[in-house]
CSV table of C-alpha atoms in Angstrom, one decimal:
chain,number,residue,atom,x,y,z
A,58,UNK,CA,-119.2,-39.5,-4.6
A,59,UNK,CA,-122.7,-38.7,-4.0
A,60,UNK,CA,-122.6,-38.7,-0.5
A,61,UNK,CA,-119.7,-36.5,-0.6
A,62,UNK,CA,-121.0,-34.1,-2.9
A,63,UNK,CA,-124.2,-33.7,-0.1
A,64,UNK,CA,-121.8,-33.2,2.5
A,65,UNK,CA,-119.3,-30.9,0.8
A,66,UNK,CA,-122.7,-28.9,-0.3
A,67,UNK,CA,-124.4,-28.8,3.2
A,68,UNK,CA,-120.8,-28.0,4.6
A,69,UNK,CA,-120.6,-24.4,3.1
A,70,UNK,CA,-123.2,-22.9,4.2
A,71,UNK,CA,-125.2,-21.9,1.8
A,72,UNK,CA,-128.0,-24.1,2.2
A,73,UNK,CA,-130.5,-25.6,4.6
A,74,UNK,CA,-131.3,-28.5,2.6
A,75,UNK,CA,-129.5,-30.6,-0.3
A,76,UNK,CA,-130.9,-33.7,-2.1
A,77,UNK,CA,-129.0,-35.2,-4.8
A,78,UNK,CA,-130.5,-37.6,-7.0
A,79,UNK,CA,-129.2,-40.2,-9.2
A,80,UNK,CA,-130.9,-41.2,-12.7
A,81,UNK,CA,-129.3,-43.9,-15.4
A,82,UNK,CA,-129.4,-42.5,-18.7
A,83,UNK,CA,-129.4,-45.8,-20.3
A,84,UNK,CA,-130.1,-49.8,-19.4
A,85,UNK,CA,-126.1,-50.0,-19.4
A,86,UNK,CA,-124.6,-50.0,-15.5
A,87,UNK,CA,-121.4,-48.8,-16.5
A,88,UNK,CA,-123.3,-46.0,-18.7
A,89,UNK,CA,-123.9,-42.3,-18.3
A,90,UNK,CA,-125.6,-41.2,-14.8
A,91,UNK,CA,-127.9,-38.3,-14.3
A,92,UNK,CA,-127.3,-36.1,-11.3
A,93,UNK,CA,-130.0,-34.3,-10.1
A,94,UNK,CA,-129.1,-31.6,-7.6
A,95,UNK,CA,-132.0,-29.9,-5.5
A,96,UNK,CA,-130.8,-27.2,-2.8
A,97,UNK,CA,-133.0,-25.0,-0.5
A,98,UNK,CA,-131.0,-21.8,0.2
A,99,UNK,CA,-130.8,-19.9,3.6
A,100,UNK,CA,-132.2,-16.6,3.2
A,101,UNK,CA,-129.8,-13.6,2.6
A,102,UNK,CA,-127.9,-15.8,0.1
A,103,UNK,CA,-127.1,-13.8,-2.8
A,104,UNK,CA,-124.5,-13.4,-5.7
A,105,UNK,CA,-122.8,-11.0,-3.8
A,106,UNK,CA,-123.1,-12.7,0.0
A,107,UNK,CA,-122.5,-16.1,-0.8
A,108,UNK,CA,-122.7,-17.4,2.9
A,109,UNK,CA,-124.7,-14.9,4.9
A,110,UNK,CA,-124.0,-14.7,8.7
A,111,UNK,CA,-126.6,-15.5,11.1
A,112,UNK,CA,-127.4,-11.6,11.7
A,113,UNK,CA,-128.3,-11.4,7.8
A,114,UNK,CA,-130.1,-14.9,7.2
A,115,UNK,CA,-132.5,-13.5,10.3
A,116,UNK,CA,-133.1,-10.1,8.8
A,117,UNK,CA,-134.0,-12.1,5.7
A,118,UNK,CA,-136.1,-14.6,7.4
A,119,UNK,CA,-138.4,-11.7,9.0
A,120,UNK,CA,-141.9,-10.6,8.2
A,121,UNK,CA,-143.6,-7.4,9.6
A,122,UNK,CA,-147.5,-7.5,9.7
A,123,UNK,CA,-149.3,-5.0,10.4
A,124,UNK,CA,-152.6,-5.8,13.2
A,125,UNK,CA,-155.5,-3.7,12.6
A,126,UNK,CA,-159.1,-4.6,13.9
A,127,UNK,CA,-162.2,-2.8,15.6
A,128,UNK,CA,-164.2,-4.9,18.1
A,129,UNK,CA,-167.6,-3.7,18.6
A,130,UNK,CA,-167.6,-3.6,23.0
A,131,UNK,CA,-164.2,-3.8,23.0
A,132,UNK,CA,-162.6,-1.1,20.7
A,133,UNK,CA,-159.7,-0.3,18.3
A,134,UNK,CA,-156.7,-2.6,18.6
A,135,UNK,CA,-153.8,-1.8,16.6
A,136,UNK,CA,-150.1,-3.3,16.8
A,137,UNK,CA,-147.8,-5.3,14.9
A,138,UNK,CA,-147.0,-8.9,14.3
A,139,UNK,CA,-142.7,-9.8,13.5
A,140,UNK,CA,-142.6,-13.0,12.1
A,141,UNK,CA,-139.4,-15.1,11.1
A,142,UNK,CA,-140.4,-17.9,8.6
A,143,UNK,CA,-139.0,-21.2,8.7
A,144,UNK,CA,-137.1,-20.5,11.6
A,145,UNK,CA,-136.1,-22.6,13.9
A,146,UNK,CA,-136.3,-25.0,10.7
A,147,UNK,CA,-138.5,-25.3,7.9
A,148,UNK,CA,-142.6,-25.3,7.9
A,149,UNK,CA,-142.1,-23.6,11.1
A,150,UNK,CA,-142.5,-20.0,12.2
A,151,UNK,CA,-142.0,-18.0,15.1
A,152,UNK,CA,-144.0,-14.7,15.8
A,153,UNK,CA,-144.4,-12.3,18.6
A,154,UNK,CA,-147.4,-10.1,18.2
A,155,UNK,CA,-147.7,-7.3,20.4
A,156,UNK,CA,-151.0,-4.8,20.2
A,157,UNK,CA,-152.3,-2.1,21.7
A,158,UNK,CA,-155.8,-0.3,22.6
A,159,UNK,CA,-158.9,-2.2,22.9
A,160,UNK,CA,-156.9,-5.8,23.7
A,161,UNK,CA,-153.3,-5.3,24.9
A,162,UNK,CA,-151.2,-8.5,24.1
A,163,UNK,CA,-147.5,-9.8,24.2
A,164,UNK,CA,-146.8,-12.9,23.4
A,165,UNK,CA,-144.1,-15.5,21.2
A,166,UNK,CA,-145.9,-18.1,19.7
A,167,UNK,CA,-144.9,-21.1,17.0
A,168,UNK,CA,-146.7,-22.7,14.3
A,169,UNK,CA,-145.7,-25.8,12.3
A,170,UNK,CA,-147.2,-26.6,9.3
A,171,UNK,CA,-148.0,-30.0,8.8
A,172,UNK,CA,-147.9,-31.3,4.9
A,173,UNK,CA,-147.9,-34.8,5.0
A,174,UNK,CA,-151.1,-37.0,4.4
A,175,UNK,CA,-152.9,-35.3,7.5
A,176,UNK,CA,-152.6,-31.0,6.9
A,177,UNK,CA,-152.6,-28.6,9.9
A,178,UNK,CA,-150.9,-27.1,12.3
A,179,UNK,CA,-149.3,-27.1,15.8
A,180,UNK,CA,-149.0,-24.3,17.5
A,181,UNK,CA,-148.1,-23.5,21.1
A,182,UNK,CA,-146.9,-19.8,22.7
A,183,UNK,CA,-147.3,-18.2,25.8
A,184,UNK,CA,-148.0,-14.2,26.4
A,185,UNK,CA,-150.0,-11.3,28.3
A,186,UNK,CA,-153.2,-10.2,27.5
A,187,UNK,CA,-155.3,-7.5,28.9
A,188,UNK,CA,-159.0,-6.2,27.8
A,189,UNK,CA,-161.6,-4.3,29.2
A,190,UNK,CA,-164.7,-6.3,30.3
A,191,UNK,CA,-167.9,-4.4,28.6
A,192,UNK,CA,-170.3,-5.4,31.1
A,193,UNK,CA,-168.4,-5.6,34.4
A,194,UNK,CA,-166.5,-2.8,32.7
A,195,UNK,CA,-163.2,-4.0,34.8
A,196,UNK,CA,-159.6,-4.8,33.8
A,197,UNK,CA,-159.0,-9.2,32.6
A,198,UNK,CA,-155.9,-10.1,32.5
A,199,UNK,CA,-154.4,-13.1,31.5
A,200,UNK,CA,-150.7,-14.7,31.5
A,201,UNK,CA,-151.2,-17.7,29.6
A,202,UNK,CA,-149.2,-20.5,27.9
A,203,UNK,CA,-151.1,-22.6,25.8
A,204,UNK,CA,-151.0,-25.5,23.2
A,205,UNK,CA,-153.3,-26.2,20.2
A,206,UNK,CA,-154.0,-28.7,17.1
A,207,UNK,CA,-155.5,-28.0,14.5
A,208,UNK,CA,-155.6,-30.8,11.9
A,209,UNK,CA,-157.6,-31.5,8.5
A,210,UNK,CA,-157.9,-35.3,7.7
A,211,UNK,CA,-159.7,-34.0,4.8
A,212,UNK,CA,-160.6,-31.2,2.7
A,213,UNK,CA,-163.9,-31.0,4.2
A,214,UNK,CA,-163.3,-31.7,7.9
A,215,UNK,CA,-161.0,-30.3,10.8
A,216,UNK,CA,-160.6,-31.6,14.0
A,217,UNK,CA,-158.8,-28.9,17.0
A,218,UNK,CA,-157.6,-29.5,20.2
A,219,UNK,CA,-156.4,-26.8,23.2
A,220,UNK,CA,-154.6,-26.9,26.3
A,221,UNK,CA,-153.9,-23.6,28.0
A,222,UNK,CA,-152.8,-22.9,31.6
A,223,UNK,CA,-153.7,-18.9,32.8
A,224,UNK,CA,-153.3,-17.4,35.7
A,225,UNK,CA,-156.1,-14.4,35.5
A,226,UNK,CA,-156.5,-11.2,37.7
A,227,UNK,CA,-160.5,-9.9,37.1
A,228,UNK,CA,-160.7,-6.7,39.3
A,229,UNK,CA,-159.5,-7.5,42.9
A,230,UNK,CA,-159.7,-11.7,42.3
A,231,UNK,CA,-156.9,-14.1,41.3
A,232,UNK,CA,-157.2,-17.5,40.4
A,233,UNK,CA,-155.2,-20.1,38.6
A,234,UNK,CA,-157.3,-21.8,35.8
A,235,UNK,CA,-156.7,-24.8,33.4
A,236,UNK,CA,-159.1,-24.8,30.5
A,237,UNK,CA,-158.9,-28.1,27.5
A,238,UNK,CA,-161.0,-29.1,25.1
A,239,UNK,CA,-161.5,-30.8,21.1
A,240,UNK,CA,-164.2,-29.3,18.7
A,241,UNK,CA,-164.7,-30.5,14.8
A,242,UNK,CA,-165.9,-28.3,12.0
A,243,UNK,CA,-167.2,-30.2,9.1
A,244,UNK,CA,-167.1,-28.3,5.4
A,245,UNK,CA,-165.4,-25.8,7.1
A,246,UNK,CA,-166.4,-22.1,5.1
A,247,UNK,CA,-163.4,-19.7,5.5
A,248,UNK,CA,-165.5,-16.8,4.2
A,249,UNK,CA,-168.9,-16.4,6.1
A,250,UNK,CA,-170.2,-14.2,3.0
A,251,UNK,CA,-169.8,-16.8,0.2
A,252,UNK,CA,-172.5,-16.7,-2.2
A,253,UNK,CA,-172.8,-20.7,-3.2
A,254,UNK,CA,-175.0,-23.2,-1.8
A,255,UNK,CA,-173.4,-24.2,1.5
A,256,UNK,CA,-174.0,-25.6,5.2
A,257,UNK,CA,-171.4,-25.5,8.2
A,258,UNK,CA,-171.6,-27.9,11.3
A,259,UNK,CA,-169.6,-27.7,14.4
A,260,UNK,CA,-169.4,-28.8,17.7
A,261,UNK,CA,-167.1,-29.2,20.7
A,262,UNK,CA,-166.7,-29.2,24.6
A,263,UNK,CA,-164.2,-28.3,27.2
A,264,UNK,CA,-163.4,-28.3,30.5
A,265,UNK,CA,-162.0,-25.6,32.8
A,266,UNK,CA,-160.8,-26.6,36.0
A,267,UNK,CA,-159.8,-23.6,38.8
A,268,UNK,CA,-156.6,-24.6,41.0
A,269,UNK,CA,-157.6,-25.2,44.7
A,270,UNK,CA,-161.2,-26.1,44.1
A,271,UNK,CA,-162.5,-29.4,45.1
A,272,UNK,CA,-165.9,-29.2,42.7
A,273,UNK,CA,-165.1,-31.2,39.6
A,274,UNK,CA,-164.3,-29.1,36.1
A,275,UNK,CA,-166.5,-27.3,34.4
A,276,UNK,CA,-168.3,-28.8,31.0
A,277,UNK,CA,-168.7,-26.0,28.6
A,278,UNK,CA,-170.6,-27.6,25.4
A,279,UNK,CA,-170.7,-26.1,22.2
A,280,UNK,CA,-173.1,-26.0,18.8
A,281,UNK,CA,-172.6,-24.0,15.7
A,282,UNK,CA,-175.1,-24.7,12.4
A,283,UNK,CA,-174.9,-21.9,9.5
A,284,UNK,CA,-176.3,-22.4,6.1
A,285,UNK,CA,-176.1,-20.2,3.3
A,286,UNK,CA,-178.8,-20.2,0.1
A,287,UNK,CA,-178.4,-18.1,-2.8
A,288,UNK,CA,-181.4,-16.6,-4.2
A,289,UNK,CA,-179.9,-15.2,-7.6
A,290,UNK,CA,-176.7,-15.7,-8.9
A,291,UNK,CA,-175.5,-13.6,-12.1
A,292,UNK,CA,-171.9,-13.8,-13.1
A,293,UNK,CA,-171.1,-11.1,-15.4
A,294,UNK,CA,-168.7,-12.3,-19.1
A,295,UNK,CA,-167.8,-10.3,-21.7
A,296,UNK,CA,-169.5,-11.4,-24.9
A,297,UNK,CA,-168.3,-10.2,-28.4
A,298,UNK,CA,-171.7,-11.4,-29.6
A,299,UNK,CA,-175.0,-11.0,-30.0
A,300,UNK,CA,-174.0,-7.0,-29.8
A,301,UNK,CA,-175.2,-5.3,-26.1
A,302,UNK,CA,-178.2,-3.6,-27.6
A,303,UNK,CA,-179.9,-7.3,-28.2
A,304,UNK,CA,-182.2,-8.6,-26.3
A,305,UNK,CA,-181.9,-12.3,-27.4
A,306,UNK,CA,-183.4,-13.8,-24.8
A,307,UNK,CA,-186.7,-11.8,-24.1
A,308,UNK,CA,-185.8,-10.8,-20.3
A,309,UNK,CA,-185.5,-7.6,-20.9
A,310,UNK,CA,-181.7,-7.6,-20.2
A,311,UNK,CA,-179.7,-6.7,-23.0
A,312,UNK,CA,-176.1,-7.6,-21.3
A,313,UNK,CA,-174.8,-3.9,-21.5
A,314,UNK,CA,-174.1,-4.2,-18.1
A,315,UNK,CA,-171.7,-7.3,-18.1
A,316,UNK,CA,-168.4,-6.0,-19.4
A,317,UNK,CA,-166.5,-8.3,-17.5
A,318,UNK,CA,-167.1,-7.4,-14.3
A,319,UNK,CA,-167.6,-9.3,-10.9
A,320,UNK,CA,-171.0,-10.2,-10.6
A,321,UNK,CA,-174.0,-9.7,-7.9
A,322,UNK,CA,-175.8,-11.9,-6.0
A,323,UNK,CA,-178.6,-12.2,-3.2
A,324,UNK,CA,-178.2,-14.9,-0.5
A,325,UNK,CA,-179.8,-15.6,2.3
A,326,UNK,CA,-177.9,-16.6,5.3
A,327,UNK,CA,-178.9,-18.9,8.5
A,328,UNK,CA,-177.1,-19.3,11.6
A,329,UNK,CA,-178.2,-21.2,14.7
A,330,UNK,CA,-175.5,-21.5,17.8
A,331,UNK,CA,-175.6,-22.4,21.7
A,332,UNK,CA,-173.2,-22.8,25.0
A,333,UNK,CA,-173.9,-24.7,27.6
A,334,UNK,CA,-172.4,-24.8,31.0
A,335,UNK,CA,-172.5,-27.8,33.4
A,336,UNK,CA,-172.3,-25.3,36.6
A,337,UNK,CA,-171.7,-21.6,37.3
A,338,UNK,CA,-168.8,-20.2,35.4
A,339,UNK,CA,-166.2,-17.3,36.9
A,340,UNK,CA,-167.1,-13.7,36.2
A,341,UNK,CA,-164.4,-13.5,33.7
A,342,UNK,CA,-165.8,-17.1,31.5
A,343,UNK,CA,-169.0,-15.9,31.6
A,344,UNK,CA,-171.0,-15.6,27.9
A,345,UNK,CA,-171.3,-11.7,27.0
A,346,UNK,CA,-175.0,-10.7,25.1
A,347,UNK,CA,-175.1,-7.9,22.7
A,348,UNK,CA,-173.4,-6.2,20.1
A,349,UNK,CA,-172.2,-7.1,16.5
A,350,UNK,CA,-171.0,-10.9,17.5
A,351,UNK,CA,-174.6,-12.4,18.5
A,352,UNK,CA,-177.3,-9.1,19.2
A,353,UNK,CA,-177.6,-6.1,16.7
A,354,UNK,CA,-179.6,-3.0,18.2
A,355,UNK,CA,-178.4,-4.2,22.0
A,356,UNK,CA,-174.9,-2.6,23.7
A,357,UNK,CA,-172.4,-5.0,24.3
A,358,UNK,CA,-171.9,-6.6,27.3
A,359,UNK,CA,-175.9,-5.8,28.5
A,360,UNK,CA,-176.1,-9.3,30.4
A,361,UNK,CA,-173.9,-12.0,31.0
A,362,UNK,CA,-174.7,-16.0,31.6
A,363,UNK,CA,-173.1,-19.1,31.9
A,364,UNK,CA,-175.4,-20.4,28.8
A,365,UNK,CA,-175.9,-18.4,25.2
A,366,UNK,CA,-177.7,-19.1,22.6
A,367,UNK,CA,-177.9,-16.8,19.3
A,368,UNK,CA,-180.1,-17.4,16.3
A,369,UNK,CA,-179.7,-14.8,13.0
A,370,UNK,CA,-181.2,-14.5,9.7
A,371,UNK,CA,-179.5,-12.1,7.0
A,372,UNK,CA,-180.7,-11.2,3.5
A,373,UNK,CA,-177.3,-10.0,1.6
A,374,UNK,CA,-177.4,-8.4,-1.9
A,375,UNK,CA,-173.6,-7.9,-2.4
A,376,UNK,CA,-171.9,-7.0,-5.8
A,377,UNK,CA,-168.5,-7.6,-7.0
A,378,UNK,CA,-166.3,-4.3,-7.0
A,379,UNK,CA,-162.9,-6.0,-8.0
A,380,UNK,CA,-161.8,-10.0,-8.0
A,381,UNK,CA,-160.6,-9.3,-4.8
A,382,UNK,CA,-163.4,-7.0,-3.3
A,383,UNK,CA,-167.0,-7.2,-2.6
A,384,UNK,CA,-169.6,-5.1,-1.0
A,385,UNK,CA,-172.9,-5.3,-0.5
A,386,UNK,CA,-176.3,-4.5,1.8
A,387,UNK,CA,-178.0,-6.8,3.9
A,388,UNK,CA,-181.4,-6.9,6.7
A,389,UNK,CA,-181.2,-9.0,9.6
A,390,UNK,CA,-183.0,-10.6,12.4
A,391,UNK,CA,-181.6,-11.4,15.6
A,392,UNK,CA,-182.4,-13.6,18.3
A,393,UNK,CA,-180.1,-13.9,21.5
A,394,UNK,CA,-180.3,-15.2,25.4
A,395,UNK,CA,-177.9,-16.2,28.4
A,396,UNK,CA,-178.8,-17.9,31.0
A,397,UNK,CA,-177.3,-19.3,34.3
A,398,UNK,CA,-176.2,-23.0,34.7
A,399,UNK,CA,-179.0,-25.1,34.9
A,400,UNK,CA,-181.4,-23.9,32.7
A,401,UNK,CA,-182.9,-26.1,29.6
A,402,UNK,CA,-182.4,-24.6,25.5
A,403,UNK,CA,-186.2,-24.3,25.6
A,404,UNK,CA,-186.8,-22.5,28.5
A,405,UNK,CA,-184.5,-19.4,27.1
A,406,UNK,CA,-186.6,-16.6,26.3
A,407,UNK,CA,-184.3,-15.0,23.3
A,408,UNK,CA,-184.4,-11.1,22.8
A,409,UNK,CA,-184.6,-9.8,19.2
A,410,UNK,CA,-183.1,-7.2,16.8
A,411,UNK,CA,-183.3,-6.4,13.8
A,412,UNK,CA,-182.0,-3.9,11.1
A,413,UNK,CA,-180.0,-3.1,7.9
A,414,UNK,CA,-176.4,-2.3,7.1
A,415,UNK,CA,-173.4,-2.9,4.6
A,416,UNK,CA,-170.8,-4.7,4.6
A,417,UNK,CA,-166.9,-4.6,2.2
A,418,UNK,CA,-164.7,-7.1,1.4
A,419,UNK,CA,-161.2,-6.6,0.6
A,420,UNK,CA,-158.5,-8.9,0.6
A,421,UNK,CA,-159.7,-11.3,2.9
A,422,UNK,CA,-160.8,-9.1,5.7
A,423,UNK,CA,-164.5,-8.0,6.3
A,424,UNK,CA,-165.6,-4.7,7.8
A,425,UNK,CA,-169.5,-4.0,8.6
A,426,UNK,CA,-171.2,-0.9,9.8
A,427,UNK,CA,-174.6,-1.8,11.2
A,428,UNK,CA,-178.1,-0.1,12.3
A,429,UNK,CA,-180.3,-2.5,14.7
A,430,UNK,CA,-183.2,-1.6,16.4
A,431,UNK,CA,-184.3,-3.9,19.8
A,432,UNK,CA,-187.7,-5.1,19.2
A,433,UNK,CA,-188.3,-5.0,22.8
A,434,UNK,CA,-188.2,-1.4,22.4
A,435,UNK,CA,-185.1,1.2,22.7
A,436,UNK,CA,-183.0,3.5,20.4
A,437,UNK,CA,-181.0,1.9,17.2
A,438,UNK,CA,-177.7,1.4,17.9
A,439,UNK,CA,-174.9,1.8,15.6
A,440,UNK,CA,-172.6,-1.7,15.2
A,441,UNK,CA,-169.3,-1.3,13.5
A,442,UNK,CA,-166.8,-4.5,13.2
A,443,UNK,CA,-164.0,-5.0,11.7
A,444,UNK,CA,-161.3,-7.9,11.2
A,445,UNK,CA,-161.4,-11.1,13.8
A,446,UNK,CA,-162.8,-10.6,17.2
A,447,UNK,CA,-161.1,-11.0,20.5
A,448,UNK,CA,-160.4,-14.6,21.1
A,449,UNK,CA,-158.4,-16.7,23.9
């Protein structure tokens, strides 16, 4: 009877999954059983539409997000992203984001979520993209279909893996490219402003291989060390006593300022990273020096090199605005250098910048408006980034 009640229930429709349990209600066989029914309804299932047709369980499936970012070198990109959620079937979705402006894309791409004792995801698409190089200041594009792992044994430790095959047009060249590679993160920080103790570490290394090309792939290494110390913390609570004119403690801070709010906070913020190249890389691979991503107070794209290496030091004083904003101030100090294939880590000769700026948090997304001045000596240049940066 269980069985058939399953069957019967999976039968009409109305569900994409059905468990039925059984529990005895007493130590007597021929006594009372408990049924316990749990059912996962298709979307567009409602008291009126009791089996929805496929045209309505897709419509209720779908997502629209909207794709806003600002890439300093690269520009404005705007677009949106449709998304149907657990479609084909469940922990899976299927998405086709297409943009416009500073990185023209169109691709499909699918993402399972793993839940089971190792968390991630797999994910694999295939698409057109097309941006504007800053420094060769010519057209990339890329058709590209690519596969990638991203898996989190635990809580503090990911482990990613890529395979992507693209067939790129740079200006007047075409070429046929292979690039694969595995990186690990350990206490991987999802937001770069956090104002805790902390410390980052990652590395990886790929390969990119060009079709019809006897030399053997390419070795690109990579190094990423970021630290974060907080100089003061001060959470603001809402007290009901001592009364906000007191000064109990003898600091000279009476508390009237609390009421509840977010909090500020100073922190200062280290980051050390480097690329290195086992031989000459394509135009189009090559490392990119400037702007907001590695050198404030340079243009983007103002020299390219097979190696990079970026060093930065930021002083933040940040304030809570909301529980889900934050803005702040910082000063920085920035060190940057690429190189061509071949040359050591200690032979780079970095150029610096340095400056101020602010920075607001909302909902998970971080915009920054920068001033940096080249130490070499130049005009301040004006840095604005917001969202994620262009990535392949």
């Amino acid at each position: 009877r269980v069985a058939e009640c399953v069957r019967r229930m999976r039968d009409s429709g109305r569900f994409s999954d059905v468990t039925v349990q059984t529990r005895m209600r007493s130590l007597d066989e021929a006594g009372p059983i408990l049924l316990v029914i749990l059912v996962v309804e298709r979307p567009g299932v409602s008291d009126a539409e009791l089996e929805p047709g496929l045209a309505r369980r897709l419509r209720a499936a779908l997502m629209l997000g909207p794709i806003l970012q600002y890439d300093d070198g690269y520009g404005a990109t705007y677009g949106v992203r449709p998304t149907l959620v657990d479609r084909p079937w469940r922990n899976m979705n299927l998405s086709v984001p297409l943009t416009w402006g500073g990185a023209r894309k169109a691709a499909i791409e699918a993402t399972q979520t793993l839940t089971g004792p190792v968390r991630g995801q797999l994910r694999a698409g295939g698409g057109i993209d097309r941006r504007v190089n800053p420094f060769y200041d010519v057209a990339d594009t890329r058709r590209s279909g690519w596969v990638r792992a991203d898996l989190s044994p635990t809580s503090w430790w990911r482990v990613s893996g890529t395979v992507r095959r693209s067939l790129v047009r740079f200006a007047d060249t075409d070429a046929r490219q292979w690039t694969g590679g595995v990186s690990s993160v350990i206490d991987p920080q999802a937001d770069d402003y956090a104002t805790t103790l902390g410390m980052r570490a990652g590395a990886g290394v790929d390969w990119l291989q060009l079709d019809g090309r006897s030399v053997p792939p390419i070795r690109r290494t990579r190094a990423d060390v970021a630290v974060s110390l907080p100089m003061l913390t001060r959470v603001a609570v809402r007290s009901t006593a001592p009364p906000p004119d007191v000064d109990e403690d003898g600091d000279g801070d009476t508390g009237g300022a609390s009421g509840g709010g977010p909090g500020r906070s100073v922190v200062l913020a280290l980051r050390a990273r480097t690329t290195r190249a086992s031989a000459p890389l394509p135009a189009w691979e090559q490392a990119l020096l400037g702007g907001a991503l590695n050198l404030r107070g340079v243009r983007p794209g103002a020299a390219v090199g097979d190696n990079a290496t970026a060093v930065s030091a930021e002083l933040r004083f940040a304030g809570g605005l909301t529980p889900l904003a934050r803005a702040g101030l910082r000063a920085f100090l920035d060190g940057a250098a690429v190189s061509p294939a071949g040359v050591r880590l200690r032979d780079e000769v970095l150029t610096w910048g340095a400056g101020g700026g602010l920075f607001l948090q909302l909902g998970g997304r971080t915009a920054s408006l920068d001033v940096g001045w080249p130490l070499s000596g130049g005009r301040p240049r004006l840095h604005f980034q917001f969202g994620v940066g262009p990535g392949r």
